[in-house]
XYZ file of C-alpha atoms in Angstrom:
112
model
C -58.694 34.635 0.967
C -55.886 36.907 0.669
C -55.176 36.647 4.144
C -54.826 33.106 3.972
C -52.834 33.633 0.762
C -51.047 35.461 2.084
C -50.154 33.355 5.174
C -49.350 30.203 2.891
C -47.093 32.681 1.232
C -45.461 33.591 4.005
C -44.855 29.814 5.458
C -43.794 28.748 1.966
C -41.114 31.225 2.110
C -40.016 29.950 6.301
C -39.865 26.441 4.672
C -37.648 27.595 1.901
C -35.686 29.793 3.799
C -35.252 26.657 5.991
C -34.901 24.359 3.387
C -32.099 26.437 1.726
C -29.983 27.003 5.361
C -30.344 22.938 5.943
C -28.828 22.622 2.405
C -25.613 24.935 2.872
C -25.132 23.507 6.037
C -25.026 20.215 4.360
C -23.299 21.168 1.597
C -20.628 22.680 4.041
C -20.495 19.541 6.040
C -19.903 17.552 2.802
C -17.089 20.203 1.791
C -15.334 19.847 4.744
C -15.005 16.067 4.584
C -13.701 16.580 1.126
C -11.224 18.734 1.530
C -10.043 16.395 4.692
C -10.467 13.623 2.180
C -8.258 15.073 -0.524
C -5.964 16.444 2.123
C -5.138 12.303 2.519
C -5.702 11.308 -0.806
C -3.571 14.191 -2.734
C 0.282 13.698 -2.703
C 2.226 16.040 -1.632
C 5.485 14.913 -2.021
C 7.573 13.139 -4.881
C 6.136 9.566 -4.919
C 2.613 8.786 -6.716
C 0.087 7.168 -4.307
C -0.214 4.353 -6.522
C 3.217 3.658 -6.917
C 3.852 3.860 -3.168
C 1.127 1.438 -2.468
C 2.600 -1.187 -5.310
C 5.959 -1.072 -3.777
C 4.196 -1.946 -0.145
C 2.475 -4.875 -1.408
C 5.702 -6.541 -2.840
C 7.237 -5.590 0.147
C 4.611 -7.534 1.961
C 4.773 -10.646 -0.469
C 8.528 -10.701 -0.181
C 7.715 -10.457 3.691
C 4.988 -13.797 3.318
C 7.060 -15.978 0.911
C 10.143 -15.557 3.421
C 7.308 -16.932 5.944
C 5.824 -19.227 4.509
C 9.313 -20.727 3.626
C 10.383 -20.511 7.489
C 7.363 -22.290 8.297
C 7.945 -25.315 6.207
C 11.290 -25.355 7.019
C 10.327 -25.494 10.670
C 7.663 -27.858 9.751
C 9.826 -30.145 8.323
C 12.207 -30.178 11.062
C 9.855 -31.143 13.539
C 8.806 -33.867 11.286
C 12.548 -35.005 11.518
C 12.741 -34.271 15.340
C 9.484 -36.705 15.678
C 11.573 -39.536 13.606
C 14.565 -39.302 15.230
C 12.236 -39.598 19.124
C 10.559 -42.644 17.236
C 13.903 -44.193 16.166
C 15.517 -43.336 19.463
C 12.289 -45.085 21.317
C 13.003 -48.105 19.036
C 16.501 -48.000 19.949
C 15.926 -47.876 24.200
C 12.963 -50.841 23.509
C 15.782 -53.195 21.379
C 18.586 -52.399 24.276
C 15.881 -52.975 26.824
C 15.176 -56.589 25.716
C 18.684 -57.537 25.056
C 19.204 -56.306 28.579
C 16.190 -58.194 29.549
C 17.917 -61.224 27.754
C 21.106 -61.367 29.398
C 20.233 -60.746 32.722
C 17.418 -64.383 31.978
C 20.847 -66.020 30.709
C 22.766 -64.594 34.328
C 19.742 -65.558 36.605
C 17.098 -67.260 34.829
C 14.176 -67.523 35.829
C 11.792 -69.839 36.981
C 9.502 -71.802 34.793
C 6.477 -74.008 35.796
């Protein structure tokens, strides 16, 4: 049995020996990504992340309201564009039939 103790003994210590190189390589892997991480994250220079990031968004909702307000305002002049085409159509049919009417009253025509 000592052989065979001594065998288990031996792979026991492969496995740990394994176990404990798969671990520093992970633990490696995860130290790299967060120093790469904090290398981002950390600010370097005079403005705070947060406060950079807050001055971006109303930055960006200045940017949308002045949108939004184009919008309707183009919006609302195609809305007048598509009155003034209806009004104008109006217009052409009235002149059309008084046009119509005069030239019945120059050569009228013929009725049953």
């Amino acid at each position: 049995m000592t052989d065979l103790s001594a065998i288990v003994d031996s792979g026991l210590e492969a496995i740990s020996a394994i176990a404990v190189a798969l671990i520093a390589a992970g633990v490696l892997g995860v130290r790299s990504r967060v120093k790469r991480v904090q290398a981002q994250v950390e600010n370097d220079h005079t403005t705070n992340m947060r406060e950079e990031a807050d001055e971006r968004h109303q930055e960006n909702s200045r940017a949308l309201r002045w949108l939004v307000a184009t919008v309707q305002t183009v919006v609302r002049d195609i809305g007048g564009l598509r009155q003034d085409l209806r009004d104008l159509r109006s217009e052409v049919r009235h002149e059309r039939d008084r046009i119509d009417e005069l030239e019945d009253t120059i050569n009228p025509k013929e009725r049953p």
